[in-house]
mmCIF file of C-alpha atoms in Angstrom:
data_model
loop_
_atom_site.group_PDB
_atom_site.id
_atom_site.type_symbol
_atom_site.label_atom_id
_atom_site.label_comp_id
_atom_site.label_asym_id
_atom_site.label_seq_id
_atom_site.Cartn_x
_atom_site.Cartn_y
_atom_site.Cartn_z
ATOM 1 C CA UNK X 530 30.851 -0.728 -1.166
ATOM 2 C CA UNK X 531 29.874 -3.798 -2.833
ATOM 3 C CA UNK X 532 27.270 -4.066 -0.235
ATOM 4 C CA UNK X 533 26.141 -0.623 -1.429
ATOM 5 C CA UNK X 534 26.016 -2.005 -5.372
ATOM 6 C CA UNK X 535 23.984 -5.356 -4.185
ATOM 7 C CA UNK X 536 21.257 -3.458 -2.678
ATOM 8 C CA UNK X 537 20.836 -2.183 -6.911
ATOM 9 C CA UNK X 538 21.101 -4.991 -8.634
ATOM 10 C CA UNK X 539 19.089 -7.389 -6.052
ATOM 11 C CA UNK X 540 16.482 -5.966 -8.391
ATOM 12 C CA UNK X 541 17.281 -6.981 -11.396
ATOM 13 C CA UNK X 542 17.020 -11.029 -10.249
ATOM 14 C CA UNK X 543 17.093 -11.642 -6.754
ATOM 15 C CA UNK X 544 14.156 -9.463 -5.971
ATOM 16 C CA UNK X 545 12.820 -8.652 -9.086
ATOM 17 C CA UNK X 546 9.420 -7.058 -8.417
ATOM 18 C CA UNK X 547 7.415 -8.352 -11.002
ATOM 19 C CA UNK X 548 9.386 -11.989 -11.676
ATOM 20 C CA UNK X 549 10.026 -12.935 -8.147
ATOM 21 C CA UNK X 550 7.573 -11.059 -5.920
ATOM 22 C CA UNK X 551 5.125 -10.559 -8.196
ATOM 23 C CA UNK X 552 3.600 -7.544 -7.147
ATOM 24 C CA UNK X 553 2.456 -4.391 -9.129
ATOM 25 C CA UNK X 554 0.670 -6.768 -11.149
ATOM 26 C CA UNK X 555 -2.154 -4.327 -12.772
ATOM 27 C CA UNK X 556 0.576 -1.537 -14.226
ATOM 28 C CA UNK X 557 2.485 -4.433 -15.488
ATOM 29 C CA UNK X 558 -0.516 -6.180 -17.548
ATOM 30 C CA UNK X 559 -2.086 -2.391 -18.746
ATOM 31 C CA UNK X 560 0.485 -0.582 -19.899
ATOM 32 C CA UNK X 561 2.822 -2.982 -21.755
ATOM 33 C CA UNK X 562 1.220 -2.766 -25.305
ATOM 34 C CA UNK X 563 4.578 -1.630 -26.332
ATOM 35 C CA UNK X 564 8.244 -2.018 -25.139
ATOM 36 C CA UNK X 565 7.932 2.237 -24.995
ATOM 37 C CA UNK X 566 4.643 2.584 -23.165
ATOM 38 C CA UNK X 567 6.465 0.023 -20.541
ATOM 39 C CA UNK X 568 9.364 1.414 -20.351
ATOM 40 C CA UNK X 569 7.836 4.753 -19.912
ATOM 41 C CA UNK X 570 5.389 3.276 -16.685
ATOM 42 C CA UNK X 571 8.201 1.592 -15.266
ATOM 43 C CA UNK X 572 10.358 5.071 -15.139
ATOM 44 C CA UNK X 573 7.313 6.811 -14.102
ATOM 45 C CA UNK X 574 7.198 4.202 -11.019
ATOM 46 C CA UNK X 575 10.804 4.314 -10.345
ATOM 47 C CA UNK X 576 10.424 8.009 -10.031
ATOM 48 C CA UNK X 577 8.344 7.919 -6.986
ATOM 49 C CA UNK X 578 9.353 4.928 -5.397
ATOM 50 C CA UNK X 579 12.956 6.326 -5.167
ATOM 51 C CA UNK X 580 11.226 10.258 -3.854
ATOM 52 C CA UNK X 581 8.905 8.608 -1.710
ATOM 53 C CA UNK X 582 11.817 5.155 0.193
ATOM 54 C CA UNK X 583 13.773 8.739 1.060
ATOM 55 C CA UNK X 584 11.007 10.837 2.775
ATOM 56 C CA UNK X 585 9.589 7.741 4.247
ATOM 57 C CA UNK X 586 13.198 6.631 5.567
ATOM 58 C CA UNK X 587 13.404 10.346 7.301
ATOM 59 C CA UNK X 588 10.354 10.676 8.866
ATOM 60 C CA UNK X 589 9.593 6.850 10.242
ATOM 61 C CA UNK X 590 11.178 6.824 13.505
ATOM 62 C CA UNK X 591 8.665 10.058 14.413
ATOM 63 C CA UNK X 592 5.256 8.339 12.965
ATOM 64 C CA UNK X 593 3.730 6.486 15.479
ATOM 65 C CA UNK X 594 2.926 2.820 14.663
ATOM 66 C CA UNK X 595 -0.832 3.284 14.579
ATOM 67 C CA UNK X 596 -1.040 5.557 12.155
ATOM 68 C CA UNK X 597 2.209 4.993 9.655
ATOM 69 C CA UNK X 598 0.455 3.261 6.707
ATOM 70 C CA UNK X 599 -2.112 6.495 6.271
ATOM 71 C CA UNK X 600 0.990 8.611 6.064
ATOM 72 C CA UNK X 601 2.828 6.205 4.223
ATOM 73 C CA UNK X 602 0.134 6.522 1.714
ATOM 74 C CA UNK X 603 0.000 10.233 1.941
ATOM 75 C CA UNK X 604 3.495 10.608 1.497
ATOM 76 C CA UNK X 605 3.432 8.590 -1.620
ATOM 77 C CA UNK X 606 -0.205 10.236 -2.871
ATOM 78 C CA UNK X 607 1.853 13.310 -2.422
ATOM 79 C CA UNK X 608 4.371 12.480 -4.712
ATOM 80 C CA UNK X 609 2.573 11.289 -7.590
ATOM 81 C CA UNK X 610 0.424 14.213 -7.545
ATOM 82 C CA UNK X 611 3.559 16.338 -8.076
ATOM 83 C CA UNK X 612 4.677 13.409 -11.140
ATOM 84 C CA UNK X 613 1.229 13.870 -12.478
ATOM 85 C CA UNK X 614 1.700 18.284 -12.731
ATOM 86 C CA UNK X 615 4.727 17.095 -14.195
ATOM 87 C CA UNK X 616 4.172 15.299 -16.962
ATOM 88 C CA UNK X 617 0.713 17.070 -17.468
ATOM 89 C CA UNK X 618 3.126 19.998 -18.179
ATOM 90 C CA UNK X 619 6.161 18.413 -19.975
ATOM 91 C CA UNK X 620 5.396 15.158 -21.617
ATOM 92 C CA UNK X 621 1.103 15.534 -21.903
ATOM 93 C CA UNK X 622 1.426 12.912 -24.690
ATOM 94 C CA UNK X 623 2.990 10.350 -22.584
ATOM 95 C CA UNK X 624 0.258 11.195 -19.763
ATOM 96 C CA UNK X 625 -2.455 10.580 -22.086
ATOM 97 C CA UNK X 626 -1.179 7.289 -23.010
ATOM 98 C CA UNK X 627 -0.363 5.738 -19.832
ATOM 99 C CA UNK X 628 -3.480 7.713 -18.300
ATOM 100 C CA UNK X 629 -5.354 6.083 -15.199
ATOM 101 C CA UNK X 630 -2.214 4.140 -14.456
ATOM 102 C CA UNK X 631 -0.680 7.378 -13.400
ATOM 103 C CA UNK X 632 -2.682 8.094 -10.481
ATOM 104 C CA UNK X 633 -2.875 4.570 -9.648
ATOM 105 C CA UNK X 634 0.774 4.402 -8.748
ATOM 106 C CA UNK X 635 -0.544 5.774 -5.264
ATOM 107 C CA UNK X 636 -2.241 2.169 -5.085
ATOM 108 C CA UNK X 637 1.267 0.336 -6.168
ATOM 109 C CA UNK X 638 2.081 -2.342 -4.004
ATOM 110 C CA UNK X 639 5.552 -2.247 -4.609
ATOM 111 C CA UNK X 640 5.897 0.845 -3.026
ATOM 112 C CA UNK X 641 4.078 0.284 -0.261
ATOM 113 C CA UNK X 642 5.915 -2.518 0.162
ATOM 114 C CA UNK X 643 9.219 -0.887 -0.351
ATOM 115 C CA UNK X 644 7.860 1.528 2.559
ATOM 116 C CA UNK X 645 7.128 -0.853 5.000
ATOM 117 C CA UNK X 646 9.691 -3.668 4.626
ATOM 118 C CA UNK X 647 12.709 -1.472 3.811
ATOM 119 C CA UNK X 648 12.263 2.243 4.146
ATOM 120 C CA UNK X 649 11.014 2.546 7.332
ATOM 121 C CA UNK X 650 13.961 -0.008 8.983
ATOM 122 C CA UNK X 651 17.192 1.704 7.099
ATOM 123 C CA UNK X 652 19.018 4.926 6.341
ATOM 124 C CA UNK X 653 18.219 7.325 4.033
ATOM 125 C CA UNK X 654 21.492 6.392 1.543
ATOM 126 C CA UNK X 655 20.239 2.974 1.710
ATOM 127 C CA UNK X 656 16.873 3.299 0.672
ATOM 128 C CA UNK X 657 17.375 5.526 -1.826
ATOM 129 C CA UNK X 658 19.863 2.677 -3.634
ATOM 130 C CA UNK X 659 17.011 0.323 -2.652
ATOM 131 C CA UNK X 660 14.499 2.782 -4.726
ATOM 132 C CA UNK X 661 17.021 2.884 -7.736
ATOM 133 C CA UNK X 662 17.525 -1.194 -7.410
ATOM 134 C CA UNK X 663 13.765 -2.065 -7.292
ATOM 135 C CA UNK X 664 13.001 0.759 -9.602
ATOM 136 C CA UNK X 665 15.666 -0.153 -12.128
ATOM 137 C CA UNK X 666 14.401 -3.992 -11.840
ATOM 138 C CA UNK X 667 10.522 -3.316 -12.223
ATOM 139 C CA UNK X 668 11.465 -0.779 -15.263
ATOM 140 C CA UNK X 669 13.195 -3.622 -16.793
ATOM 141 C CA UNK X 670 10.594 -6.161 -16.685
ATOM 142 C CA UNK X 671 8.181 -4.020 -18.267
ATOM 143 C CA UNK X 672 10.173 -2.979 -21.025
ATOM 144 C CA UNK X 673 11.001 -6.913 -21.339
ATOM 145 C CA UNK X 674 7.160 -7.649 -21.213
ATOM 146 C CA UNK X 675 6.373 -4.701 -23.670
ATOM 147 C CA UNK X 676 9.423 -5.988 -26.149
ATOM 148 C CA UNK X 677 7.541 -9.526 -26.348
ATOM 149 C CA UNK X 678 3.822 -8.072 -26.942
ATOM 150 C CA UNK X 679 5.472 -5.757 -29.344
ATOM 151 C CA UNK X 680 7.316 -8.793 -31.844
ATOM 152 C CA UNK X 681 4.168 -10.674 -31.381
ATOM 153 C CA UNK X 682 1.220 -8.067 -31.536
ATOM 154 C CA UNK X 683 2.334 -5.456 -33.954
ATOM 155 C CA UNK X 684 5.971 -7.099 -35.428
ATOM 156 C CA UNK X 685 7.443 -3.989 -34.166
ATOM 157 C CA UNK X 686 10.591 -3.326 -31.221
ATOM 158 C CA UNK X 687 10.566 0.377 -29.720
ATOM 159 C CA UNK X 688 8.356 1.445 -32.649
ATOM 160 C CA UNK X 689 10.390 0.285 -35.306
ATOM 161 C CA UNK X 690 8.775 -2.032 -38.028
ATOM 162 C CA UNK X 691 10.747 -5.090 -38.799
ATOM 163 C CA UNK X 692 7.758 -7.309 -40.326
ATOM 164 C CA UNK X 693 5.214 -5.863 -42.909
ATOM 165 C CA UNK X 694 1.607 -6.010 -41.811
ATOM 166 C CA UNK X 695 -0.177 -6.769 -38.281
ATOM 167 C CA UNK X 696 1.471 -9.055 -35.449
ATOM 168 C CA UNK X 697 -1.173 -11.445 -34.181
ATOM 169 C CA UNK X 698 -3.648 -8.681 -32.218
ATOM 170 C CA UNK X 699 -4.735 -10.549 -29.516
ATOM 171 C CA UNK X 700 -0.880 -9.645 -27.210
ATOM 172 C CA UNK X 701 -1.297 -6.457 -27.925
ATOM 173 C CA UNK X 702 -4.664 -6.719 -26.206
ATOM 174 C CA UNK X 703 -5.752 -7.955 -22.787
ATOM 175 C CA UNK X 704 -5.524 -11.473 -23.576
ATOM 176 C CA UNK X 705 -2.017 -11.277 -24.712
ATOM 177 C CA UNK X 706 -0.734 -9.733 -21.820
ATOM 178 C CA UNK X 707 -1.474 -12.483 -19.282
ATOM 179 C CA UNK X 708 -0.292 -14.790 -21.703
ATOM 180 C CA UNK X 709 2.949 -13.322 -22.096
ATOM 181 C CA UNK X 710 2.951 -12.806 -18.064
ATOM 182 C CA UNK X 711 2.805 -16.143 -17.282
ATOM 183 C CA UNK X 712 4.852 -17.726 -19.795
ATOM 184 C CA UNK X 713 7.612 -15.155 -19.050
ATOM 185 C CA UNK X 714 7.071 -16.336 -15.167
ATOM 186 C CA UNK X 715 7.165 -20.232 -16.561
ATOM 187 C CA UNK X 716 11.123 -18.852 -18.126
ATOM 188 C CA UNK X 717 12.091 -17.011 -14.997
ATOM 189 C CA UNK X 718 11.259 -20.214 -12.686
ATOM 190 C CA UNK X 719 13.080 -22.534 -15.477
ATOM 191 C CA UNK X 720 16.370 -20.153 -15.190
ATOM 192 C CA UNK X 721 15.747 -19.477 -11.570
ATOM 193 C CA UNK X 722 15.944 -23.562 -11.030
ATOM 194 C CA UNK X 723 19.276 -23.923 -12.882
ATOM 195 C CA UNK X 724 21.197 -21.401 -10.901
ATOM 196 C CA UNK P 806 -32.424 1.024 -21.230
ATOM 197 C CA UNK P 807 -29.664 3.077 -20.838
ATOM 198 C CA UNK P 808 -28.632 1.494 -17.382
ATOM 199 C CA UNK P 809 -29.145 -1.585 -18.656
ATOM 200 C CA UNK P 810 -26.324 -1.178 -21.410
ATOM 201 C CA UNK P 811 -24.276 0.006 -18.439
ATOM 202 C CA UNK P 812 -24.570 -3.078 -16.596
ATOM 203 C CA UNK P 813 -23.975 -4.856 -19.515
ATOM 204 C CA UNK P 814 -20.980 -3.034 -19.999
ATOM 205 C CA UNK P 815 -19.474 -2.942 -17.342
ATOM 206 C CA UNK P 816 -19.669 -6.626 -16.219
ATOM 207 C CA UNK P 817 -18.966 -8.034 -19.699
ATOM 208 C CA UNK P 818 -17.548 -5.953 -22.103
ATOM 209 C CA UNK P 819 -15.266 -3.945 -20.083
ATOM 210 C CA UNK P 820 -14.912 -6.274 -17.242
ATOM 211 C CA UNK P 821 -12.537 -4.843 -14.836
ATOM 212 C CA UNK P 822 -10.238 -7.358 -14.030
ATOM 213 C CA UNK P 823 -10.403 -9.142 -17.989
ATOM 214 C CA UNK P 824 -10.723 -6.398 -19.726
ATOM 215 C CA UNK P 825 -8.724 -3.194 -17.541
ATOM 216 C CA UNK P 826 -6.757 -4.983 -15.736
ATOM 217 C CA UNK P 827 -7.738 -3.274 -12.743
ATOM 218 C CA UNK P 828 -7.532 -5.259 -9.216
ATOM 219 C CA UNK P 829 -5.172 -7.967 -9.823
ATOM 220 C CA UNK P 830 -3.384 -8.573 -7.004
ATOM 221 C CA UNK P 831 -6.351 -9.829 -4.685
ATOM 222 C CA UNK P 832 -7.947 -11.200 -8.095
ATOM 223 C CA UNK P 833 -4.348 -13.510 -7.599
ATOM 224 C CA UNK P 834 -4.423 -13.469 -4.219
ATOM 225 C CA UNK P 835 -7.656 -14.610 -2.773
ATOM 226 C CA UNK P 836 -8.784 -16.991 -5.668
ATOM 227 C CA UNK P 837 -7.612 -20.149 -4.370
ATOM 228 C CA UNK P 838 -11.158 -20.813 -2.762
ATOM 229 C CA UNK P 839 -14.400 -20.254 -3.603
ATOM 230 C CA UNK P 840 -15.417 -19.206 -0.375
ATOM 231 C CA UNK P 841 -13.286 -16.350 0.530
ATOM 232 C CA UNK P 842 -13.311 -15.198 -3.159
ATOM 233 C CA UNK P 843 -17.194 -14.949 -3.297
ATOM 234 C CA UNK P 844 -16.599 -13.264 0.487
ATOM 235 C CA UNK P 845 -13.808 -11.041 -1.160
ATOM 236 C CA UNK P 846 -15.868 -10.022 -3.756
ATOM 237 C CA UNK P 847 -18.800 -9.040 -1.451
ATOM 238 C CA UNK P 848 -16.548 -6.841 0.542
ATOM 239 C CA UNK P 849 -14.911 -5.282 -2.948
ATOM 240 C CA UNK P 850 -18.512 -4.581 -4.477
ATOM 241 C CA UNK P 851 -19.501 -2.652 -1.038
ATOM 242 C CA UNK P 852 -16.614 -0.682 -1.212
ATOM 243 C CA UNK P 853 -16.376 0.060 -4.945
ATOM 244 C CA UNK P 854 -20.088 1.071 -4.979
ATOM 245 C CA UNK P 855 -19.723 3.394 -1.819
ATOM 246 C CA UNK P 856 -16.751 4.989 -2.532
ATOM 247 C CA UNK P 857 -17.693 6.056 -5.932
ATOM 248 C CA UNK P 858 -20.636 7.898 -4.564
ATOM 249 C CA UNK P 859 -18.552 9.402 -1.292
ATOM 250 C CA UNK P 860 -15.857 10.655 -3.890
ATOM 251 C CA UNK P 861 -17.789 11.394 -6.448
ATOM 252 C CA UNK P 862 -20.015 14.431 -4.192
ATOM 253 C CA UNK P 863 -16.814 15.143 -3.122
ATOM 254 C CA UNK P 864 -15.542 16.050 -6.145
ATOM 255 C CA UNK P 865 -18.453 17.773 -7.518
ATOM 256 C CA UNK P 866 -19.143 19.720 -4.345
ATOM 257 C CA UNK P 867 -15.554 20.372 -3.317
ATOM 258 C CA UNK P 868 -12.914 20.016 -5.284
ATOM 259 C CA UNK P 869 -14.414 21.414 -8.510
ATOM 260 C CA UNK P 870 -15.862 24.461 -7.246
ATOM 261 C CA UNK P 871 -12.842 24.793 -5.339
ATOM 262 C CA UNK P 872 -10.485 24.422 -8.443
ATOM 263 C CA UNK P 873 -8.544 21.920 -6.543
ATOM 264 C CA UNK P 874 -9.209 18.733 -9.096
ATOM 265 C CA UNK P 875 -5.255 18.271 -9.066
ATOM 266 C CA UNK P 876 -6.210 16.982 -4.975
ATOM 267 C CA UNK P 877 -7.766 13.884 -6.445
ATOM 268 C CA UNK P 878 -5.068 11.482 -6.306
ATOM 269 C CA UNK P 879 -4.646 12.374 -2.681
ATOM 270 C CA UNK P 880 -8.288 12.643 -1.218
ATOM 271 C CA UNK P 881 -9.949 9.791 -3.079
ATOM 272 C CA UNK P 882 -7.641 7.243 -1.655
ATOM 273 C CA UNK P 883 -7.800 8.810 1.887
ATOM 274 C CA UNK P 884 -11.831 8.773 1.673
ATOM 275 C CA UNK P 885 -11.746 4.724 0.620
ATOM 276 C CA UNK P 886 -8.709 4.257 3.350
ATOM 277 C CA UNK P 887 -11.250 5.772 6.000
ATOM 278 C CA UNK P 888 -14.236 3.502 4.089
ATOM 279 C CA UNK P 889 -12.535 0.539 4.482
ATOM 280 C CA UNK P 890 -11.454 1.081 8.098
ATOM 281 C CA UNK P 891 -15.160 1.065 8.662
ATOM 282 C CA UNK P 892 -16.109 -2.128 6.747
ATOM 283 C CA UNK P 893 -13.173 -3.691 9.059
ATOM 284 C CA UNK P 894 -14.656 -2.603 12.148
ATOM 285 C CA UNK P 895 -18.758 -3.697 10.953
ATOM 286 C CA UNK P 896 -17.592 -6.845 9.629
ATOM 287 C CA UNK P 897 -15.292 -7.921 12.971
ATOM 288 C CA UNK P 898 -18.665 -6.984 15.285
ATOM 289 C CA UNK P 899 -20.979 -8.802 12.442
ATOM 290 C CA UNK P 900 -19.379 -11.632 10.919
ATOM 291 C CA UNK P 901 -16.326 -12.696 12.902
ATOM 292 C CA UNK P 902 -16.252 -15.703 10.514
ATOM 293 C CA UNK P 903 -16.218 -13.914 7.077
ATOM 294 C CA UNK P 904 -13.595 -11.301 8.847
ATOM 295 C CA UNK P 905 -11.234 -14.303 9.544
ATOM 296 C CA UNK P 906 -11.652 -15.467 6.377
ATOM 297 C CA UNK P 907 -10.465 -12.230 4.162
ATOM 298 C CA UNK P 908 -7.822 -12.130 6.692
ATOM 299 C CA UNK P 909 -5.075 -9.967 5.605
ATOM 300 C CA UNK P 910 -6.854 -9.154 2.335
ATOM 301 C CA UNK P 911 -9.398 -6.835 3.853
ATOM 302 C CA UNK P 912 -7.049 -3.859 5.310
ATOM 303 C CA UNK P 913 -5.597 -4.331 1.465
ATOM 304 C CA UNK P 914 -8.622 -3.664 -0.192
ATOM 305 C CA UNK P 915 -7.511 -0.005 0.681
ATOM 306 C CA UNK P 916 -4.717 -0.324 -2.075
ATOM 307 C CA UNK P 917 -6.852 -2.594 -4.508
ATOM 308 C CA UNK P 918 -6.755 -0.315 -7.608
ATOM 309 C CA UNK P 919 -9.774 -1.380 -8.870
ATOM 310 C CA UNK P 920 -11.540 0.812 -6.512
ATOM 311 C CA UNK P 921 -9.288 4.059 -6.888
ATOM 312 C CA UNK P 922 -9.548 3.301 -10.317
ATOM 313 C CA UNK P 923 -13.158 3.570 -10.830
ATOM 314 C CA UNK P 924 -13.534 6.679 -8.605
ATOM 315 C CA UNK P 925 -10.811 8.272 -11.006
ATOM 316 C CA UNK P 926 -12.405 7.181 -14.206
ATOM 317 C CA UNK P 927 -15.818 7.960 -13.007
ATOM 318 C CA UNK P 928 -15.370 11.702 -12.586
ATOM 319 C CA UNK P 929 -12.456 12.308 -15.222
ATOM 320 C CA UNK P 930 -13.593 10.078 -18.835
ATOM 321 C CA UNK P 931 -16.478 10.215 -21.150
ATOM 322 C CA UNK P 932 -18.802 7.587 -21.553
ATOM 323 C CA UNK P 933 -20.615 6.260 -24.099
ATOM 324 C CA UNK P 934 -23.585 3.715 -23.432
ATOM 325 C CA UNK P 935 -25.238 3.227 -27.030
ATOM 326 C CA UNK P 936 -25.714 7.382 -26.806
ATOM 327 C CA UNK P 937 -23.390 9.848 -26.944
ATOM 328 C CA UNK P 938 -20.040 10.678 -25.024
ATOM 329 C CA UNK P 939 -20.772 11.920 -21.840
ATOM 330 C CA UNK P 940 -19.942 12.773 -18.003
ATOM 331 C CA UNK P 941 -21.773 10.024 -15.870
ATOM 332 C CA UNK P 942 -24.496 12.057 -13.685
ATOM 333 C CA UNK P 943 -24.262 10.667 -10.102
ATOM 334 C CA UNK P 944 -27.064 7.484 -10.501
ATOM 335 C CA UNK P 945 -25.153 6.669 -13.163
ATOM 336 C CA UNK P 946 -22.011 6.527 -11.541
ATOM 337 C CA UNK P 947 -23.547 4.280 -9.049
ATOM 338 C CA UNK P 948 -24.687 2.186 -11.163
ATOM 339 C CA UNK P 949 -21.446 2.007 -13.544
ATOM 340 C CA UNK P 950 -19.759 0.814 -10.247
ATOM 341 C CA UNK P 951 -22.090 -1.814 -8.591
ATOM 342 C CA UNK P 952 -22.237 -2.899 -12.150
ATOM 343 C CA UNK P 953 -18.307 -3.290 -12.104
ATOM 344 C CA UNK P 954 -17.869 -4.864 -8.867
ATOM 345 C CA UNK P 955 -20.385 -7.139 -10.327
ATOM 346 C CA UNK P 956 -18.292 -7.764 -12.689
ATOM 347 C CA UNK P 957 -15.084 -8.676 -10.252
ATOM 348 C CA UNK P 958 -16.888 -10.902 -8.758
ATOM 349 C CA UNK P 959 -17.880 -12.946 -11.399
ATOM 350 C CA UNK P 960 -14.411 -12.746 -12.789
ATOM 351 C CA UNK P 961 -12.959 -13.560 -9.559
ATOM 352 C CA UNK P 962 -15.720 -16.734 -8.794
ATOM 353 C CA UNK P 963 -15.108 -18.199 -11.994
ATOM 354 C CA UNK P 964 -11.617 -18.266 -11.815
ATOM 355 C CA UNK P 965 -11.584 -19.509 -8.446
ATOM 356 C CA UNK P 966 -13.582 -22.285 -9.518
ATOM 357 C CA UNK P 967 -11.238 -23.063 -12.150
ATOM 358 C CA UNK P 968 -8.338 -22.590 -9.946
ATOM 359 C CA UNK P 969 -9.838 -25.018 -7.390
ATOM 360 C CA UNK P 970 -9.629 -27.792 -10.165
ATOM 361 C CA UNK P 971 -6.264 -26.801 -11.034
ATOM 362 C CA UNK P 972 -5.031 -27.251 -7.766
ATOM 363 C CA UNK P 973 -5.969 -31.126 -8.547
ATOM 364 C CA UNK P 974 -4.334 -31.591 -11.498
ATOM 365 C CA UNK P 975 -1.391 -31.929 -12.486
ATOM 366 C CA UNK P 976 1.079 -29.161 -13.988
ATOM 367 C CA UNK P 977 4.654 -29.086 -15.227
ATOM 368 C CA UNK P 978 6.892 -27.760 -12.698
ATOM 369 C CA UNK P 979 7.906 -24.533 -13.808
ATOM 370 C CA UNK P 980 4.275 -23.830 -14.586
ATOM 371 C CA UNK P 981 2.854 -24.768 -10.999
ATOM 372 C CA UNK P 982 1.236 -21.676 -9.140
ATOM 373 C CA UNK P 983 1.614 -18.183 -10.424
ATOM 374 C CA UNK P 984 2.260 -18.754 -13.745
ATOM 375 C CA UNK P 985 -0.411 -21.239 -14.959
ATOM 376 C CA UNK P 986 -2.901 -18.853 -13.034
ATOM 377 C CA UNK P 987 -1.983 -15.955 -15.469
ATOM 378 C CA UNK P 988 -2.269 -18.446 -18.511
ATOM 379 C CA UNK P 989 -5.662 -19.351 -17.064
ATOM 380 C CA UNK P 990 -6.487 -15.540 -16.596
ATOM 381 C CA UNK P 991 -5.344 -15.157 -20.528
ATOM 382 C CA UNK P 992 -7.893 -17.638 -21.819
ATOM 383 C CA UNK P 993 -10.653 -16.512 -19.844
ATOM 384 C CA UNK P 994 -9.677 -12.706 -21.099
ATOM 385 C CA UNK P 995 -9.997 -14.090 -24.562
ATOM 386 C CA UNK P 996 -13.219 -15.928 -23.810
ATOM 387 C CA UNK P 997 -14.533 -12.469 -22.567
ATOM 388 C CA UNK P 998 -13.344 -10.501 -25.877
ATOM 389 C CA UNK P 999 -16.162 -12.704 -27.493
ATOM 390 C CA UNK P 1000 -18.308 -9.794 -25.931
ATOM 391 C CA UNK P 1001 -16.861 -6.597 -27.494
ATOM 392 C CA UNK P 1002 -18.856 -4.807 -29.852
ATOM 393 C CA UNK P 1003 -22.483 -5.938 -27.659
ATOM 394 C CA UNK P 1004 -22.654 -2.555 -26.516
#
């Protein structure tokens, strides 16, 4: 039981996809202009990650070694297309804000990375839990970056404004994304060293 | 004139790495040496331009007439994967040294979101370069894709130059490696922000 639980919790700290593995940087930087956007992007990625992990763990034994990467990419792309259609139908506003980065989940290295490193070698249940764990870790990291950028950039958290006027706009724009991520990595390194 | 504006806009104003956040993984991965960085940018340049032309035609003459545009993501990524495989075979044959230098990152161009990002962008977004917003035609798309990949190369080569100096400097321990790299890119992005408003 403890073993299964650790599959989920490892994504938070030990194998955090953003701050430890430093994977999937494009959506991390591009969609975290506010806490809400970061959270939504994280959840969208988690949806694809869990489903692709489940399917890949099921088909991995019968997929020939030579073509396994193209097969995995097709599986992932299928779920991304599914997600696109669902989001267009039920949450068109979110789909519009995240824009290009929804189809680009296909090329998020976290998903292919988990397929290669975990799902292809483990059972269905473990792979699903791994998807949940890494997905939650990714969602959490994106939300944290979003919160920091929203506070600095527009003086608000989740759209709730606690400071009058505009913040430092640069943090909502491109440079702020790189700077915030850089400094958060420093902070994470510092904390990790202490433990 | 419009082509000129497309080029300036794609290289400087909307730089693919520094303003659009595409292709960050290889940007961070192979930029520690100037030689690999320039090799990688050439490979990416070739793949982005070729992939955009092929996917544009695929979309225009197959997916749109058949009403299958929801298959864009899946068909584009397959086309790109096939193209990258081809580039790999050609490089292996004609330039083994470059093939060796690019190593693991060559097959990874498939999952370079810059390639898929540009391909999807040109068929789904309206662009305004000086004039009114409109969908790009084939010639404009090709120029846009080529210029975007030049922007990728520019950012990558500039950054590799900085990183070579960074390697020899005394950086505080928690900043070592990627953190300082991200902060450096942040400052570069700030510099590129100065170009906004030109086009």
